[in-house]
Structure formats: structure tokens, C-alpha cells
Amino acid sequence: MYGLFDLVSLEGIYPLLSPGVGIPLERRVKSVLPVGVIARQAPSSSTKDWSASLLQEVVDCLQGICLNRRIGLGPICQERVLVDLISACGELAFGPNVEDGVTTAKYNNIFRILVGDQLSAKEYFSQLAPQLFDLLDGQAGPEMAKAAAFIIAGILGQKAHGAPGKAGWNAFAEPLLVCIDPDPFVPDPAQEQCGSTLIPESDLKLALGRLTTLTTSHPNPGLSKRLIGRVLFPLWGLLCFAKKTKKTVWYEQTAAIIRLYLKLSADVNEIVKLAEEMLFDGRIARNNREGWAYGPGGEGGIEIRRRPKVNPQITNMIEQIGEIDTLVGEFLLILGSGVVDGSIGEVFLGISRRLLRQSRSPDSTLHRLVVGGDSDPRDSLQVLIDAKIAQGLLEKFRERLAEKPTQMFELINQLLEEFVERCKAQRRLLKELKEPSLTGIGHISQFPTTIGGAITEPTAEGESIDIVSTGLSLLTAILTSLNSDIGEQDKIILSSIQTSLEFISSPFEADIPIALSGTATNLLSLLSIHSSLLPPASLASSSSPNPLVEDKKTYALALSYLSETLVPVRAQGLHLLETLIQSRSPLLDVQATITLLLSLLQDEDEFIYLNAIKTLTTLADRHGNTITKALVERYVDRGEDLGLDQRLKLGEALLRIVQRTGAALIEETARVLGDGVVEVAGRRGRRLREMEERQRQARKEEARNKEAEEAWGGEVPQIGEDEETERLVNITKGWESESGEEDTRVRTSALSIYGTAVETNAAGLGSLSISTAIDLVVSILTIENQDERAILRRAAAMLILSVLKALDEAEENGRNLGFGFAGESLAEVITVLKYVQATDNDGLVREYAETIVRELGVWRAKSLLRAPTSVDVSSSLANLSRGQLVGLPLRNSEGGTRPSIEEIE
């Protein structure tokens, strides 16, 4: 077989390669070739017309042999001719003499066929549009629909073709828009009939689908604004009609388009204008334009019908009043899901200021609905709508609105001033009406409130009272969450608000509701508390930043970032949180922060959980005891609530914190840590839930294998798997104990954590804990000698080394750790290590054992001789992997005693 492969390579590949490509023949391994076959490089000049096709045929043949696992020649092919095959592919791809199959001239010929020179843009787009629309409708699949959307978006994005009135716009945008908003059409006298169909249901549904695909497949804010912005009001009317008639599919599709527009393209002015057109239910006939309205479609959907030329506003007034609450609720729902948080406050300010302007106008309809005359009935309804929207925004988005207190203070001040001024004006008017005078007679027509011909005292209008009440609730929320230090401008506004509140809370103002008066009284108390905490009014005090206020903003921003889905944004949230921890902000709640960081440890993205570990380590500088206890409790996981990966991440966090804690690892913290990790590392842990889950998975795997064997007609052959691969797979499976014990990887992690703790502060752990750990290590090295437990034995050996390093360092520094290796304990450890060195089936474990035995001898001799110079215990472990474990040092340092010689075995 080797000879055949060499023959194919030397005769079919090498002669066709460019000079310098491929391994030189004198360095290539060759079999004994048949008589007459001479290995040769490619000639300097050769004909490539036939060689390129021949080389391609050879490559295809060899590639099929390499990738075909059934014939079993793949390993031989890869071993013998893989390099030659790669060289041949390189020759075909980049060879200077291989002619490129596609040239620019060929492309130009194709383009001339597709687009003739004499074809105008209008004719070209008119022929292209139906084809792209078919693809956009999904007739060729969703991927082709996205491709068509990108092409159409590219055409509409060109100023020469995509501007309104241009050929591209007329071919692609106008057909969509006129189906949704047919207002520009002049009515056809032959078809002008009230109630007749103007846009059929099928056309309207098709236009909505195309608009959805076009805007969602190509999320371009400019394109969305140009397309959706032109039909925003008709889309809103369609949404409300679908909601009213319970057309769920139509409602969801239209709502998705409006949300996308608000999220990508809309500004505050457009949102406020949408609120102004909330009653939109179609176009009104005017001049030569035809009116239209929505109606039930012939297929159970929605269609657009012609509307009579009479003004429908008066006839629909009562019906529209009943629908206002539903419309406002729908507007707030769309606003909450489609607009970014920062724009909510600006929308509220825009609507509230418009409401204030209406209330200041001489013909204000804030406290009455006027029907008839020259006024537009919708003006009266619009005041009511604005009031309800403002009230709904205050109730639903109170926390978001409170983020900008200065603007809210200004608006609330305007609301209160308008309300107080209106109450005073009504009181003056009542006084003039009760006193006979020419002025009072002139004001009778301005005061229509009569009961049986008698003049009654006016009361503040209901909508105005609701707005003021909700505004006072917002002011309460702001003041309760406001820091004591506010700016000079805010203090001036609050002083004006206080004056209005004193008027509203006055017990002599009988025309003001008691609930409103009580709220104003409570707010006066809050203002007095804040005013007592305020520093003296000065420019310096108002301009100096308050750290607590900044921390509050940073904390809120961090929490908002952590709730995002994008990994970089969440990582930035962790960075902001770590900044607050480093600055020791009093705003942070330790338990809440620990809970938040522990939840982030379970994140699958390593960029997040590694940063969470880093932040936990930073927090441990001040609250090491609390964090260590929380981590150990979750790491032990007695309730079996966490998986393997989650516990290993907790172990990594514990390791980092132990390293950072250093000498502070003492007393209760050290005891909790030592007991927890020794419990996990021991063999007594039982994970019954995990065992049941493994058994279920094993049964499923067995059932799948049985089905495969039945389908195969016998045992399924394992192609391409050798004994070494099978052994590694068995080792990996062996880490998951089937008897319900702890996972070997978690136990190894626990031993590593304990070793780090020993090297960090062995005295803090105490002799009892370390003695227990050494006993555990000895039992692991002697009993658990299976192949799959090799990583556990390595960690156990490294734990002994960690103890030895801690003892050596303590003796060098003249410290007494209260324990040590001596007598029977030392002899037992050395005996076990020598046994492991001679019998263990893992080479790395044997190497560890040999090194530790040698270093134990060095340490023992050094301890007996009291050598003044230090012997680096880990000097001969330079080539070993980093590890840490625990031992048993016991040596009292007594200065001045003479060295003694002791016979040792």
C-alpha cells in the first residue's frame, strides 16, 4: 500500500508542482518503486493545460480515500501522502500557471446580459421588483428572504435611486406604503361607494409581512425611520383596531413593527406626536382626497374600506371616550417595551408641558368637553388623553422618572402653580358672582355650573386633580430616595413647590380634596427634613459633587448592565461594581452583593465568571470571613443543588480568596474552610441525586446502543478508536462515581484548596485539621489506586509537599506551628510514599513521590542539624506542576542549644 501511494504521489503530483513546492525528493520517504519509475521534480517549463485537470483529479481521488473511513486506508493515506496532498491543493489554489476559471471579462459579459445598456433605471427596477418581492415573501425560504431584504435596503439606501420619487423608491417602497396608508389616492368615481373595499385583506397582510421582513432582516435605523415613520399613524390605528377586534396575529405583527421603530429610530418628538394622534382610526375625506377606515376582512382579518365624506368625529365621540383608557394602556405598553429608559422622562416632560400649554390657553377645555360650534371635538378628547397618559407614566414609570429630579421638580412646580392659580381664579370668580355687580354679570357666561338655577361653588376639575395627585406621589418618591445634598437650582424650585404645598394643605381651602391636602402636608414634612439637612446655600456647596450620589448612579448603572445579555456590557457592570467595592462605598449591602456575585459565578461565559471571581476576591479584602463562609457552604453543597462545573467555579473562587487572605486566615474562617474542603475531599460524601441522574443517563445510553445494534445487526464497530483513546474515555467516565461518591474532580479541587491554605497560613488551620488531612492523604495514596483516581493521588502528594514547605519556611523564620513530621507519623508517610513510588501506575504520581521522599530526607537532616542556611524544599520541583497540600510540622525552636547527632535509617 505504501508503494502504491508513493507511486501516485511521485507520478501524479510531483511532476505537476511548481519548482520549490512540496518536500524535496531526496528528503522524502520513498518505498521501492517499480522498474522504470523514476522520481522527478516538475520540469521548468511544462504545459499546464492538461496538468491542472490531472492534478485536480488526483487530489479528488486521494481526498476521497483519506476521508472514507469504511475502506480503512485513511490512516495510511494521511501518514504517507498528506503533505503531498496539501502541496497539490496549494498548487491548484495559488499556482502561477493555473488559469483562473473566472475572469473579469466573464463577469462583465454576465452583467451586460442581466442589465442592458439601453435599459433605464425605472424599467430595470420595475422588472426586478416582482422577483425580489417574491423572495421577500419567503417563497424560496427564510434565507433568501433575508438576502432580498438586504438587496432592497441597499437600493433604498442610495440617494440616486432610493430617495422618495426616484425609481427605486417607487418600485420597492411605494407599493408597501400605499397598501398601509392609501390616503394619497384620488378616488375613482366609478368605485366611490361608502364601505367598499379600498385595500383588500390579502394586500394589507402582504404589505405588513414585507415591511416586517425588510425592517427586521436589515436593522438600519435610517431605513426604519424612512419607511415606518411615513405610516406610523396608520400602523397605530391598525394596532388599535386589531386589539379591539381581537385579531391576535395582526396585533402582534403590527406591535412588533412599532416597537422596532421606537427602539431604533424614533425620537421624543415623534413619540409625543404619536400620543397626539392616539385617536387615529383612518383618514378623513377632504378636498379631492378619499377617506378610509379599517374594517373586518373577507378572510377573517382586516381590510381598509372607504369612509363617508361626513365628519365622523361627532358620531364617534361617545365611543371614543369609552376607548380612551384602552388606547392609553396600549400606548404605555408599547412605550415600556420599545423605548429606552432615558427617553421615558423626556416623553413625560413633553406631554406634560403640552398639557400645561393647553391649560393656559384662553379657550382651555381642560375642565369641560365642548361639542359643536367651530371647535374640533378631538381637541377636548386630546386634553383628556394627555392627562391620562401623564398620569399613567407617573404611575408605571415612577422610578425611571425619579432619575432626573431637576426636570421633575420643574414640571411638578409648574403643575402645582397652575393648579393653585386655577383654584384662586375660581374663588375670585365665585366671589364676583355672589356680589351683584356689572363685572359679575359679565362673568356669568364663563361659569356654567348651575343646579336648579342656583350658582354653586366650583370644584377643581377631576382630571386636573388626578394629575396633581400623581405628581405629588412622584415628588414623594423623589424626596424619599433623594440624597440630603442637592443643588442650588433644586433648592430654589423646592422653595417654590413648598409655597404651593402650603396653599394646598391649608385647612381653609374647602374646594381642595382632603386626600390631596393630606398628601401636601406629608410632603411639607419631607421638605422640612431635607431643608434641615441641607448645607448653607452657597455656590461652592452646590457645585461640589457628592460621592454618595455618584455611587448611587454607578450602582444603578452596574445593575442595569448586569441584566443585559451582551457579554461586554455585563463585564463592564462587574467592573463598575468592583470600583464601588474598592472605594469602600457605604451604599453596598454585603449580603446582597455576595448573592449577586455568586449567581454570576454560574455564568457559562468564562469572561463573566472569571471577572466575578476577581470581584469576589476584591470584596474579600474587607469581608473575608463572610465571603469564605458563603463560598464554603455552597461549595460543600449538601443539598445537591449545584452541578459539577458550578462547584469547580466556586472552588476556583475559594482558591483565589485563600491566596489573597494570607495571614488573616485564622480562627473561625480557617476552621470553616478546613472542615469544608476536607469533607469534600473525603470518601464519605454521598451525592444521591447525581447518582440517580447518572443512572438515568446510563440507561438512556444503553437503550440507544441497543437500538443501534439492532439496526446494525450486531455489535456496532468502533471505527478509528484505539486502545489509548478507549482508556482515556474510561478514565474520564471513572471520575463520575457510580456509587454516589463525590466526583473525583471536585475532591481534587478540594485538596488543592487545602494545600493553598496550608502554604498561606498553616498555623491558622491548626494541628487537628492538618492531621486529619494527612490521614486522608495517606488513605488516598494507598487505597484509591485506580487509573481514574490518578489526578486525586497527584493532588494528595502535592498536599504533603505543601505541608513540608510550610514547615521549612516556619523553621527558617523561627516560628513554631504546633505540629510537624516526627516519629511514627513521619515513618508512615515515608513508607507510603516509597510504596507509591514503586507501585503506582501513574508516572507523574511516582515522580512526585520520589521527589517528596528526597525532600523529606533533606528537611529531616536540616531540622536535626539546625543548619543556618536555608534549603529550598521546592528546588528540585522546578519541572513539576504547581501544587499545594498540607503536612504535619512539629518543631520547637530553642536558640542556643548545641546541635545533636541522631542516627536515622
JSON list of C-alpha atoms in Angstrom, two decimals, residues 548-663:
[
{"chain": "A", "resi": 548, "resn": "LEU", "atom": "CA", "xyz": [-22.84, 59.04, 47.71]},
{"chain": "A", "resi": 549, "resn": "VAL", "atom": "CA", "xyz": [-24.93, 60.39, 44.85]},
{"chain": "A", "resi": 550, "resn": "GLU", "atom": "CA", "xyz": [-22.29, 59.35, 42.36]},
{"chain": "A", "resi": 551, "resn": "ASP", "atom": "CA", "xyz": [-22.06, 55.92, 43.97]},
{"chain": "A", "resi": 552, "resn": "LYS", "atom": "CA", "xyz": [-25.82, 55.54, 43.70]},
{"chain": "A", "resi": 553, "resn": "LYS", "atom": "CA", "xyz": [-25.71, 56.33, 39.98]},
{"chain": "A", "resi": 554, "resn": "THR", "atom": "CA", "xyz": [-22.78, 53.97, 39.46]},
{"chain": "A", "resi": 555, "resn": "TYR", "atom": "CA", "xyz": [-24.53, 51.17, 41.37]},
{"chain": "A", "resi": 556, "resn": "ALA", "atom": "CA", "xyz": [-27.75, 51.59, 39.39]},
{"chain": "A", "resi": 557, "resn": "LEU", "atom": "CA", "xyz": [-25.77, 51.62, 36.15]},
{"chain": "A", "resi": 558, "resn": "ALA", "atom": "CA", "xyz": [-23.87, 48.48, 37.18]},
{"chain": "A", "resi": 559, "resn": "LEU", "atom": "CA", "xyz": [-27.10, 46.61, 37.96]},
{"chain": "A", "resi": 560, "resn": "SER", "atom": "CA", "xyz": [-28.62, 47.66, 34.65]},
{"chain": "A", "resi": 561, "resn": "TYR", "atom": "CA", "xyz": [-25.51, 46.50, 32.79]},
{"chain": "A", "resi": 562, "resn": "LEU", "atom": "CA", "xyz": [-25.52, 43.14, 34.60]},
{"chain": "A", "resi": 563, "resn": "SER", "atom": "CA", "xyz": [-29.08, 42.50, 33.44]},
{"chain": "A", "resi": 564, "resn": "GLU", "atom": "CA", "xyz": [-28.07, 42.83, 29.77]},
{"chain": "A", "resi": 565, "resn": "THR", "atom": "CA", "xyz": [-27.38, 39.86, 27.51]},
{"chain": "A", "resi": 566, "resn": "LEU", "atom": "CA", "xyz": [-24.23, 41.12, 25.78]},
{"chain": "A", "resi": 567, "resn": "VAL", "atom": "CA", "xyz": [-21.08, 39.81, 27.46]},
{"chain": "A", "resi": 568, "resn": "PRO", "atom": "CA", "xyz": [-19.00, 43.03, 27.18]},
{"chain": "A", "resi": 569, "resn": "VAL", "atom": "CA", "xyz": [-21.81, 45.07, 28.73]},
{"chain": "A", "resi": 570, "resn": "ARG", "atom": "CA", "xyz": [-22.12, 42.67, 31.67]},
{"chain": "A", "resi": 571, "resn": "ALA", "atom": "CA", "xyz": [-18.36, 42.67, 32.14]},
{"chain": "A", "resi": 572, "resn": "GLN", "atom": "CA", "xyz": [-18.48, 46.47, 32.33]},
{"chain": "A", "resi": 573, "resn": "GLY", "atom": "CA", "xyz": [-21.16, 46.15, 35.01]},
{"chain": "A", "resi": 574, "resn": "LEU", "atom": "CA", "xyz": [-18.83, 43.93, 37.04]},
{"chain": "A", "resi": 575, "resn": "HIS", "atom": "CA", "xyz": [-16.06, 46.47, 36.60]},
{"chain": "A", "resi": 576, "resn": "LEU", "atom": "CA", "xyz": [-18.31, 49.25, 37.94]},
{"chain": "A", "resi": 577, "resn": "LEU", "atom": "CA", "xyz": [-19.28, 47.07, 40.90]},
{"chain": "A", "resi": 578, "resn": "GLU", "atom": "CA", "xyz": [-15.62, 46.34, 41.63]},
{"chain": "A", "resi": 579, "resn": "THR", "atom": "CA", "xyz": [-14.91, 50.07, 41.54]},
{"chain": "A", "resi": 580, "resn": "LEU", "atom": "CA", "xyz": [-17.52, 50.64, 44.25]},
{"chain": "A", "resi": 581, "resn": "ILE", "atom": "CA", "xyz": [-16.01, 47.83, 46.33]},
{"chain": "A", "resi": 582, "resn": "GLN", "atom": "CA", "xyz": [-12.51, 49.25, 46.01]},
{"chain": "A", "resi": 583, "resn": "SER", "atom": "CA", "xyz": [-13.73, 52.72, 47.03]},
{"chain": "A", "resi": 584, "resn": "ARG", "atom": "CA", "xyz": [-15.48, 51.11, 50.04]},
{"chain": "A", "resi": 585, "resn": "SER", "atom": "CA", "xyz": [-18.79, 52.73, 49.21]},
{"chain": "A", "resi": 586, "resn": "PRO", "atom": "CA", "xyz": [-21.24, 52.60, 52.14]},
{"chain": "A", "resi": 587, "resn": "LEU", "atom": "CA", "xyz": [-24.02, 52.12, 49.61]},
{"chain": "A", "resi": 588, "resn": "LEU", "atom": "CA", "xyz": [-23.19, 48.43, 49.03]},
{"chain": "A", "resi": 589, "resn": "ASP", "atom": "CA", "xyz": [-25.00, 45.78, 51.00]},
{"chain": "A", "resi": 590, "resn": "VAL", "atom": "CA", "xyz": [-22.54, 42.96, 51.62]},
{"chain": "A", "resi": 591, "resn": "GLN", "atom": "CA", "xyz": [-25.01, 40.07, 51.63]},
{"chain": "A", "resi": 592, "resn": "ALA", "atom": "CA", "xyz": [-26.81, 41.30, 48.52]},
{"chain": "A", "resi": 593, "resn": "THR", "atom": "CA", "xyz": [-23.51, 41.83, 46.70]},
{"chain": "A", "resi": 594, "resn": "ILE", "atom": "CA", "xyz": [-22.29, 38.35, 47.66]},
{"chain": "A", "resi": 595, "resn": "THR", "atom": "CA", "xyz": [-25.54, 36.80, 46.43]},
{"chain": "A", "resi": 596, "resn": "LEU", "atom": "CA", "xyz": [-25.27, 38.71, 43.16]},
{"chain": "A", "resi": 597, "resn": "LEU", "atom": "CA", "xyz": [-21.66, 37.67, 42.57]},
{"chain": "A", "resi": 598, "resn": "LEU", "atom": "CA", "xyz": [-22.36, 34.04, 43.47]},
{"chain": "A", "resi": 599, "resn": "SER", "atom": "CA", "xyz": [-25.14, 33.99, 40.89]},
{"chain": "A", "resi": 600, "resn": "LEU", "atom": "CA", "xyz": [-22.73, 35.39, 38.30]},
{"chain": "A", "resi": 601, "resn": "LEU", "atom": "CA", "xyz": [-20.30, 32.57, 39.10]},
{"chain": "A", "resi": 602, "resn": "GLN", "atom": "CA", "xyz": [-22.76, 30.20, 37.46]},
{"chain": "A", "resi": 603, "resn": "ASP", "atom": "CA", "xyz": [-22.49, 32.04, 34.12]},
{"chain": "A", "resi": 604, "resn": "GLU", "atom": "CA", "xyz": [-21.33, 29.86, 31.25]},
{"chain": "A", "resi": 605, "resn": "ASP", "atom": "CA", "xyz": [-19.15, 32.56, 29.71]},
{"chain": "A", "resi": 606, "resn": "GLU", "atom": "CA", "xyz": [-15.70, 32.44, 31.29]},
{"chain": "A", "resi": 607, "resn": "PHE", "atom": "CA", "xyz": [-15.25, 36.16, 30.69]},
{"chain": "A", "resi": 608, "resn": "ILE", "atom": "CA", "xyz": [-18.10, 36.78, 33.15]},
{"chain": "A", "resi": 609, "resn": "TYR", "atom": "CA", "xyz": [-17.41, 34.25, 35.87]},
{"chain": "A", "resi": 610, "resn": "LEU", "atom": "CA", "xyz": [-13.67, 34.98, 35.94]},
{"chain": "A", "resi": 611, "resn": "ASN", "atom": "CA", "xyz": [-14.46, 38.66, 36.45]},
{"chain": "A", "resi": 612, "resn": "ALA", "atom": "CA", "xyz": [-16.98, 37.66, 39.13]},
{"chain": "A", "resi": 613, "resn": "ILE", "atom": "CA", "xyz": [-14.21, 35.71, 40.90]},
{"chain": "A", "resi": 614, "resn": "LYS", "atom": "CA", "xyz": [-11.97, 38.75, 40.68]},
{"chain": "A", "resi": 615, "resn": "THR", "atom": "CA", "xyz": [-14.68, 40.97, 42.16]},
{"chain": "A", "resi": 616, "resn": "LEU", "atom": "CA", "xyz": [-15.33, 38.46, 44.96]},
{"chain": "A", "resi": 617, "resn": "THR", "atom": "CA", "xyz": [-11.63, 38.46, 45.76]},
{"chain": "A", "resi": 618, "resn": "THR", "atom": "CA", "xyz": [-11.67, 42.25, 45.98]},
{"chain": "A", "resi": 619, "resn": "LEU", "atom": "CA", "xyz": [-14.68, 42.14, 48.29]},
{"chain": "A", "resi": 620, "resn": "ALA", "atom": "CA", "xyz": [-12.90, 39.57, 50.47]},
{"chain": "A", "resi": 621, "resn": "ASP", "atom": "CA", "xyz": [-10.32, 42.19, 51.47]},
{"chain": "A", "resi": 622, "resn": "ARG", "atom": "CA", "xyz": [-12.92, 43.71, 53.79]},
{"chain": "A", "resi": 623, "resn": "HIS", "atom": "CA", "xyz": [-15.36, 40.86, 54.36]},
{"chain": "A", "resi": 624, "resn": "GLY", "atom": "CA", "xyz": [-13.20, 37.77, 54.05]},
{"chain": "A", "resi": 625, "resn": "ASN", "atom": "CA", "xyz": [-14.92, 35.84, 56.84]},
{"chain": "A", "resi": 626, "resn": "THR", "atom": "CA", "xyz": [-18.43, 36.36, 55.43]},
{"chain": "A", "resi": 627, "resn": "ILE", "atom": "CA", "xyz": [-17.44, 35.53, 51.87]},
{"chain": "A", "resi": 628, "resn": "THR", "atom": "CA", "xyz": [-15.42, 32.45, 52.83]},
{"chain": "A", "resi": 629, "resn": "LYS", "atom": "CA", "xyz": [-18.33, 31.02, 54.82]},
{"chain": "A", "resi": 630, "resn": "ALA", "atom": "CA", "xyz": [-20.77, 31.66, 51.96]},
{"chain": "A", "resi": 631, "resn": "LEU", "atom": "CA", "xyz": [-18.47, 30.08, 49.39]},
{"chain": "A", "resi": 632, "resn": "VAL", "atom": "CA", "xyz": [-17.67, 27.03, 51.53]},
{"chain": "A", "resi": 633, "resn": "GLU", "atom": "CA", "xyz": [-21.36, 26.43, 52.21]},
{"chain": "A", "resi": 634, "resn": "ARG", "atom": "CA", "xyz": [-22.19, 26.46, 48.52]},
{"chain": "A", "resi": 635, "resn": "TYR", "atom": "CA", "xyz": [-19.04, 24.51, 47.63]},
{"chain": "A", "resi": 636, "resn": "VAL", "atom": "CA", "xyz": [-19.94, 21.66, 50.01]},
{"chain": "A", "resi": 637, "resn": "ASP", "atom": "CA", "xyz": [-23.46, 21.72, 48.52]},
{"chain": "A", "resi": 638, "resn": "ARG", "atom": "CA", "xyz": [-25.14, 19.41, 50.98]},
{"chain": "A", "resi": 639, "resn": "GLY", "atom": "CA", "xyz": [-28.48, 19.91, 49.23]},
{"chain": "A", "resi": 640, "resn": "GLU", "atom": "CA", "xyz": [-27.02, 18.82, 45.85]},
{"chain": "A", "resi": 641, "resn": "ASP", "atom": "CA", "xyz": [-28.34, 21.93, 44.16]},
{"chain": "A", "resi": 642, "resn": "LEU", "atom": "CA", "xyz": [-25.27, 22.66, 42.02]},
{"chain": "A", "resi": 643, "resn": "GLY", "atom": "CA", "xyz": [-23.63, 20.85, 39.14]},
{"chain": "A", "resi": 644, "resn": "LEU", "atom": "CA", "xyz": [-20.01, 19.89, 38.64]},
{"chain": "A", "resi": 645, "resn": "ASP", "atom": "CA", "xyz": [-18.97, 22.99, 36.69]},
{"chain": "A", "resi": 646, "resn": "GLN", "atom": "CA", "xyz": [-20.63, 25.30, 39.19]},
{"chain": "A", "resi": 647, "resn": "ARG", "atom": "CA", "xyz": [-18.83, 23.70, 42.13]},
{"chain": "A", "resi": 648, "resn": "LEU", "atom": "CA", "xyz": [-15.48, 23.82, 40.34]},
{"chain": "A", "resi": 649, "resn": "LYS", "atom": "CA", "xyz": [-16.00, 27.54, 39.72]},
{"chain": "A", "resi": 650, "resn": "LEU", "atom": "CA", "xyz": [-16.76, 28.01, 43.42]},
{"chain": "A", "resi": 651, "resn": "GLY", "atom": "CA", "xyz": [-13.58, 26.09, 44.20]},
{"chain": "A", "resi": 652, "resn": "GLU", "atom": "CA", "xyz": [-11.58, 28.39, 41.96]},
{"chain": "A", "resi": 653, "resn": "ALA", "atom": "CA", "xyz": [-13.06, 31.40, 43.74]},
{"chain": "A", "resi": 654, "resn": "LEU", "atom": "CA", "xyz": [-12.17, 29.88, 47.13]},
{"chain": "A", "resi": 655, "resn": "LEU", "atom": "CA", "xyz": [-8.61, 29.27, 45.95]},
{"chain": "A", "resi": 656, "resn": "ARG", "atom": "CA", "xyz": [-8.18, 32.91, 44.91]},
{"chain": "A", "resi": 657, "resn": "ILE", "atom": "CA", "xyz": [-9.63, 34.21, 48.17]},
{"chain": "A", "resi": 658, "resn": "VAL", "atom": "CA", "xyz": [-7.41, 31.95, 50.28]},
{"chain": "A", "resi": 659, "resn": "GLN", "atom": "CA", "xyz": [-4.36, 33.19, 48.40]},
{"chain": "A", "resi": 660, "resn": "ARG", "atom": "CA", "xyz": [-5.41, 36.80, 48.95]},
{"chain": "A", "resi": 661, "resn": "THR", "atom": "CA", "xyz": [-6.40, 36.36, 52.59]},
{"chain": "A", "resi": 662, "resn": "GLY", "atom": "CA", "xyz": [-2.90, 35.38, 53.69]},
{"chain": "A", "resi": 663, "resn": "ALA", "atom": "CA", "xyz": [-2.20, 35.66, 57.41]}
]
